[in-house]
Tab-separated table of C-alpha atoms in Angstrom:
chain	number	residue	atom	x	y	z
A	84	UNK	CA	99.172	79.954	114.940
A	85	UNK	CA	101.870	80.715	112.238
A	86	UNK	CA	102.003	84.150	112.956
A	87	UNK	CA	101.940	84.090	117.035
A	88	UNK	CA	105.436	83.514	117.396
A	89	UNK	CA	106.231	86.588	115.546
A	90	UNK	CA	103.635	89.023	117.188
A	91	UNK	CA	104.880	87.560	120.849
A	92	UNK	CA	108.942	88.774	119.535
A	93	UNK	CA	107.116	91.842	118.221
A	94	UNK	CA	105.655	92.732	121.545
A	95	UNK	CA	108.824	91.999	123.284
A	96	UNK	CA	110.997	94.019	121.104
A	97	UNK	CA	108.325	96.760	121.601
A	98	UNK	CA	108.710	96.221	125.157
A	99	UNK	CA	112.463	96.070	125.209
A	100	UNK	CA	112.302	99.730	122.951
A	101	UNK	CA	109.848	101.151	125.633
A	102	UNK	CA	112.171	100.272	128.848
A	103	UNK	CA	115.013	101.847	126.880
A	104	UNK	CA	113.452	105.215	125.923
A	105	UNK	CA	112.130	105.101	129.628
A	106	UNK	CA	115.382	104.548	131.044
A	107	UNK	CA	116.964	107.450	128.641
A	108	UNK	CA	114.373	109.512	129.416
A	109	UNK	CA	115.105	108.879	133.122
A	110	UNK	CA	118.553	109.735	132.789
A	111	UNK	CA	118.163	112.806	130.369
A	112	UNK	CA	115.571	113.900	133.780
A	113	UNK	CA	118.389	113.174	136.214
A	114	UNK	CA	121.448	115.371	133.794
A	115	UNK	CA	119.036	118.097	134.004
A	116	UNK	CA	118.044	118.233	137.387
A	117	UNK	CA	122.230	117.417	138.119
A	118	UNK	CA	122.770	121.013	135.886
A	119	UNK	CA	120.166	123.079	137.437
A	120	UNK	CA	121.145	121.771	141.055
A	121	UNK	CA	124.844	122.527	140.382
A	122	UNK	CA	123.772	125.902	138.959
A	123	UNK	CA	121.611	126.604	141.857
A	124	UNK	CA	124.609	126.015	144.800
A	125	UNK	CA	127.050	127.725	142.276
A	126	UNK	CA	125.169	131.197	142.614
A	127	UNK	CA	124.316	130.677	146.182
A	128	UNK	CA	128.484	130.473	146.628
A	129	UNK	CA	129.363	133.067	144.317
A	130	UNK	CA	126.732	135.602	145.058
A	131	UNK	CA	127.483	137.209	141.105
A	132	UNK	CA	125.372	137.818	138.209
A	133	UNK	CA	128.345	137.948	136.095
A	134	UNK	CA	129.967	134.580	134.929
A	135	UNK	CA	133.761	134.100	134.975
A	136	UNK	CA	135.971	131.302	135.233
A	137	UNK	CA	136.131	130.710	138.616
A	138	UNK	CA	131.669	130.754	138.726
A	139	UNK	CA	132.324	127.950	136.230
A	140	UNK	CA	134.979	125.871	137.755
A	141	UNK	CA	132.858	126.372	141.191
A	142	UNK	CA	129.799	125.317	139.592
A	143	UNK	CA	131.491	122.104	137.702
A	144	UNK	CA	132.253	120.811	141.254
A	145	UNK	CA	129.056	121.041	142.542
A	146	UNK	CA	128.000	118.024	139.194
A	147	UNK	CA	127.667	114.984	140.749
A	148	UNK	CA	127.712	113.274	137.502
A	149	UNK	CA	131.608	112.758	135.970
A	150	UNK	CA	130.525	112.302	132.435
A	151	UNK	CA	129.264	116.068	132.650
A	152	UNK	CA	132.326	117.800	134.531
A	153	UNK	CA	133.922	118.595	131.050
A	154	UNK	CA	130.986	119.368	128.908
A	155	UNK	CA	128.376	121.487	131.171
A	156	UNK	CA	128.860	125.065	130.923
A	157	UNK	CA	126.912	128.127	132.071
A	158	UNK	CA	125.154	130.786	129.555
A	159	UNK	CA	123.385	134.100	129.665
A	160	UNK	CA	120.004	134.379	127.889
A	161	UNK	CA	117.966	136.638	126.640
A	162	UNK	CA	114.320	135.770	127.334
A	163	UNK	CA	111.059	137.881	126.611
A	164	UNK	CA	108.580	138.294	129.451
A	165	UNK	CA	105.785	139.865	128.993
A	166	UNK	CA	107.413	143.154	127.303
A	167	UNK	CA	110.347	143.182	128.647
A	168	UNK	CA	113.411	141.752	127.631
A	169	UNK	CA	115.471	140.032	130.884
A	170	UNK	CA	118.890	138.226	130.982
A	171	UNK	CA	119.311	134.931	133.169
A	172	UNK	CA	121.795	132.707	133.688
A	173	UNK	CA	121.490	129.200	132.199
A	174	UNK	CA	122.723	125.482	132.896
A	175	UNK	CA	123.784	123.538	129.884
A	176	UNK	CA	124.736	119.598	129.776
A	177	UNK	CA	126.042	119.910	126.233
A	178	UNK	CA	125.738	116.278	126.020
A	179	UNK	CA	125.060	114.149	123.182
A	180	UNK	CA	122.668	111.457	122.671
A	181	UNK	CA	125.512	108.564	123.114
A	182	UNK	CA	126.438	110.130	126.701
A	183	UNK	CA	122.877	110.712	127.441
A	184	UNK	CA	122.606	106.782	126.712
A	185	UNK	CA	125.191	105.581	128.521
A	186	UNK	CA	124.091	106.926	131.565
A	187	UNK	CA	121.263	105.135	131.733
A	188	UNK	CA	120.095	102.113	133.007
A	189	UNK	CA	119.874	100.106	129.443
A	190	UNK	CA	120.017	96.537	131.989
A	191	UNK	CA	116.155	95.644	131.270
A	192	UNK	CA	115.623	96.521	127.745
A	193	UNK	CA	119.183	94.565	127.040
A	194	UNK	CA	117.182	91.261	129.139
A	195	UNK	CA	114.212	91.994	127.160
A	196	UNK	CA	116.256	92.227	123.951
A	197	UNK	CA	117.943	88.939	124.465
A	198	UNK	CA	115.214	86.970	125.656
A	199	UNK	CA	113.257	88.137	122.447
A	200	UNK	CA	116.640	86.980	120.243
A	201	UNK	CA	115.962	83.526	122.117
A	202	UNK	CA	112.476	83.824	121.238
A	203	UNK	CA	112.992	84.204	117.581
A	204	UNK	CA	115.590	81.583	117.245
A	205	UNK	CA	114.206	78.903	119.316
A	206	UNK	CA	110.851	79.424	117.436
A	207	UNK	CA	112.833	78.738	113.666
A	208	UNK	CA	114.205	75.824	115.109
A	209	UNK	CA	110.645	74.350	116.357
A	210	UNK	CA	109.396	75.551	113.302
A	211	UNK	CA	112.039	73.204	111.221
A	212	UNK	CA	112.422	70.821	113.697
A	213	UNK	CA	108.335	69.753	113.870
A	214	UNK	CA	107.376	71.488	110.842
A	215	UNK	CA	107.525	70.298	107.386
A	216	UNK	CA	109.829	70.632	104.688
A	217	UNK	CA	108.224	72.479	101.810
A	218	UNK	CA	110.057	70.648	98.728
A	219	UNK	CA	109.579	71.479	94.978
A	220	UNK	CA	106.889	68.918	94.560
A	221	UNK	CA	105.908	68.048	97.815
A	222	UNK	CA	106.712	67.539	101.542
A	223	UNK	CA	109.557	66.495	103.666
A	224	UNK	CA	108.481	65.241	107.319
A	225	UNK	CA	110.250	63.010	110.177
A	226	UNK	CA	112.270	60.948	107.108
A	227	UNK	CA	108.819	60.807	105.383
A	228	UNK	CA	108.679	61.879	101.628
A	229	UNK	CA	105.660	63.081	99.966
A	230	UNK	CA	105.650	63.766	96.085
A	231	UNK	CA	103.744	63.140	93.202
A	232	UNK	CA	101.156	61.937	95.443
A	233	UNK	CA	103.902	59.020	96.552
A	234	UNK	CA	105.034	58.309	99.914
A	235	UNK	CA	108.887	57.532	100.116
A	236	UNK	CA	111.426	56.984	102.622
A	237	UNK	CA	114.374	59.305	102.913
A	238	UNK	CA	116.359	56.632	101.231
A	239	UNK	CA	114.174	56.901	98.024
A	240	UNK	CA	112.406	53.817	98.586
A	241	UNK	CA	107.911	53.905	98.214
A	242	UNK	CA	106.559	53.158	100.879
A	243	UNK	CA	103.144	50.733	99.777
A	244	UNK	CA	99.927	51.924	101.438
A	245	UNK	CA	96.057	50.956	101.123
A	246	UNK	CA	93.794	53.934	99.457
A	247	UNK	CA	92.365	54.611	102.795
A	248	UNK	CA	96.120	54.689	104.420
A	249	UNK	CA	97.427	56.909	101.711
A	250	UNK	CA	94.957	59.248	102.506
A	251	UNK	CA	95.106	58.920	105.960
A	252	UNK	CA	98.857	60.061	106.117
A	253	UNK	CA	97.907	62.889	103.255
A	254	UNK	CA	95.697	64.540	105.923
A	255	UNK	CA	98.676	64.235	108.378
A	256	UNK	CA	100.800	65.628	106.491
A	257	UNK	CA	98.802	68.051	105.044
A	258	UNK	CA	97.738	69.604	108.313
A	259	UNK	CA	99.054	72.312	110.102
A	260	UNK	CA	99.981	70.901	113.632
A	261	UNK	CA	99.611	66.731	111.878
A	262	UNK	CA	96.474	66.601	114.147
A	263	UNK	CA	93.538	65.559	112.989
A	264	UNK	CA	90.337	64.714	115.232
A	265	UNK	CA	88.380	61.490	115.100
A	266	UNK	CA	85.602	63.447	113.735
A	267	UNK	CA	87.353	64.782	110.523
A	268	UNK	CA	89.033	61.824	109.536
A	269	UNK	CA	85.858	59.975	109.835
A	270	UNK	CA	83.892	62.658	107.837
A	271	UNK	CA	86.816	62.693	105.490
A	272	UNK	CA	87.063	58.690	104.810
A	273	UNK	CA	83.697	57.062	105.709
A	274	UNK	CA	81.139	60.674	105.255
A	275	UNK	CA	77.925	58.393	105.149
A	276	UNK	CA	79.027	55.620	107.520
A	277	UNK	CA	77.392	56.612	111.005
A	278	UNK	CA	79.449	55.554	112.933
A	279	UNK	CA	83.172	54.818	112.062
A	280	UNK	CA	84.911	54.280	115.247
A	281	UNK	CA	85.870	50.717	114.756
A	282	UNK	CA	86.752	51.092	111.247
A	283	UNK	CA	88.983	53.899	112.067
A	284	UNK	CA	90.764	52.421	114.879
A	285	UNK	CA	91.605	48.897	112.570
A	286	UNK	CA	92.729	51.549	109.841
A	287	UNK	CA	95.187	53.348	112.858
A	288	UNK	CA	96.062	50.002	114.355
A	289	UNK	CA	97.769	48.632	110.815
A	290	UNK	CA	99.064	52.013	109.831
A	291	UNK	CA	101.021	52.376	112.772
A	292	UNK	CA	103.816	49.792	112.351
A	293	UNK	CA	104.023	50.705	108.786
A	294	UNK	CA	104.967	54.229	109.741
A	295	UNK	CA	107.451	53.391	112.367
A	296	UNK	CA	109.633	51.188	110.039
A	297	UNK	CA	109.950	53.558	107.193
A	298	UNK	CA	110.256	56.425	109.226
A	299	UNK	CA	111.239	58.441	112.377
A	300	UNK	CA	107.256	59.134	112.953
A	301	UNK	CA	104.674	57.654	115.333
A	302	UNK	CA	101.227	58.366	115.559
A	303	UNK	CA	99.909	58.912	119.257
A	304	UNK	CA	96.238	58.903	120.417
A	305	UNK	CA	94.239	61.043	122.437
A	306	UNK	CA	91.813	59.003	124.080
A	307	UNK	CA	90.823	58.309	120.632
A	308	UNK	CA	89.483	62.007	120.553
A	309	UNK	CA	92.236	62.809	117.792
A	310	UNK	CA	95.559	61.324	116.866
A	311	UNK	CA	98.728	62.830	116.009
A	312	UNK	CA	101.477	62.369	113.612
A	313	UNK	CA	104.748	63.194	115.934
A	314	UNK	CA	108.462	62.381	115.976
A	315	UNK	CA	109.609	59.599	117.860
C-alpha cells in the first residue's frame, strides 16, 4: 500500500510522456507531409528541374504551416539506385526539435502532467496528515506521543493506561492503516481464551474516553469486525 501511490504517479507520468512523443510525432508527420506537398505543387507550377529563387519563393507559399515559411528550403541529391547514380530534388523543414514541439498538440500530456503533480502532492499530504510521525524514539499520531514505551500527550503529559490498554493502543499505532481486526487483537491479548468478544468490547468501551480527552483520536467500529484508530 506504501508504494501504490507512487506506481499510480509513475504510470501517469508515463502516460503524460507517451501523449507527448505521440503528439510530436504527429506533428513532425504533418511538417513533412506540409514540405513534400509544397514541393509537389511547386514543380507542378514551375515545370523546372533546376532550382532558383523564384522555385523557392513559389514553393514557400505553397507551406501552409508559418513556423516553416523561413526555414524550409529545397535541395538536390545525389541518390544511388541500383547502379546508377540519379539527382532529385528534395524538401527540407530545417526545423529544430523546439519548433517541431511547439507545433504540436502538448494540451493532454500537460493535463496528464498536472493531474499527476496533484497526485503526488495530495498523496504527501494524506500521507502526513493520517500517517504517523516517525520521531527519534518513537511515534507521533493525532496529538498522541509514543516513546520509551510511554504514551504522552502533545503537551508532555503520560497518559495512564491498564497493561491490556497500553498494548491495545501499541498495536494501533504500530499498524500500518491503525486497523486492527477483532480477530488479531483477540489472538494478540487473550491467545487461549476462546472466545474474547465480551472482554474485548469492555476493554474498547473504557479505552475510548481515555483516548478522546488526551488526544485528537477516536476509535470507530466496524460492526465489531475491526476497529480503527482515526482522527476526529
Amino acid at each position: 500500500m506504501k508504494k501504490l501511490p507512487i506506481l499510480i504517479f509513475l504510470f501517469i507520468m508515463a502516460s503524460a510522456f507517451c501523449t507527448s512523443m505521440c503528439s510530436f510525432r504527429s506533428a513532425s508527420d504533418r511538417i513533412e507531409a506540409d514540405v513534400n506537398n509544397a514541393l509537389e505543387l511547386t514543380l507542378a507550377e514551375m515545370q523546372c528541374d533546376v532550382v532558383s529563387a523564384d522555385t523557392i519563393r513559389c514553393y514557400r507559399n505553397y507551406l501552409t504551416i508559418a513556423e516553416l515559411k523561413d526555414t524550409a528550403c529545397i535541395a538536390m541529391r545525389t541518390v544511388r539506385r541500383g547502379e546508377r547514380q540519379e539527382t532529385e530534388i528534395v524538401a527540407e523543414a530545417n526545423c529544430n526539435f523546439m519548433t517541431v514541439f511547439m507545433l504540436s498538440d502538448q494540451r493532454a500530456s500537460g493535463v496528464l502532467l498536472f493531474a499527476g503533480i496533484l497526485w503526488i502532492m495530495g498523496s504527501l499530504w494524506y500521507m502526513r496528515r493520517f500517517k504517523p510521525e516517525v520521531l527519534v524514539e518513537g511515534l507521533r499520531y493525532g496529538g498522541l506521543i509514543y516513546t520509551n514505551e510511554k504514551f504522552t500527550t502533545s503537551k508532555g503529559e503520560q497518559i495512564r493506561l491498564t497493561p491490556m490498554q497500553h498494548t491495545l493502543l501499541e498495536m494501533f499505532m504500530n499498524s500500518e492503516n491503525h486497523c486492527l481486526s477483532k480477530q488479531e487483537i483477540c489472538d494478540r491479548l487473550w491467545p487461549k481464551k476462546p472466545d474474547a468478544s465480551d472482554t474485548l468490547y469492555t476493554l474498547i468501551k473504557r479505552m475510548k474516553p481515555i483516548i478522546e480527552e488526551h488526544s485528537n483520536l477516536k476509535i470507530e467500529s466496524d460492526r465489531g469486525k475491526s476497529y480503527t484508530l482515526k482522527l476526529k
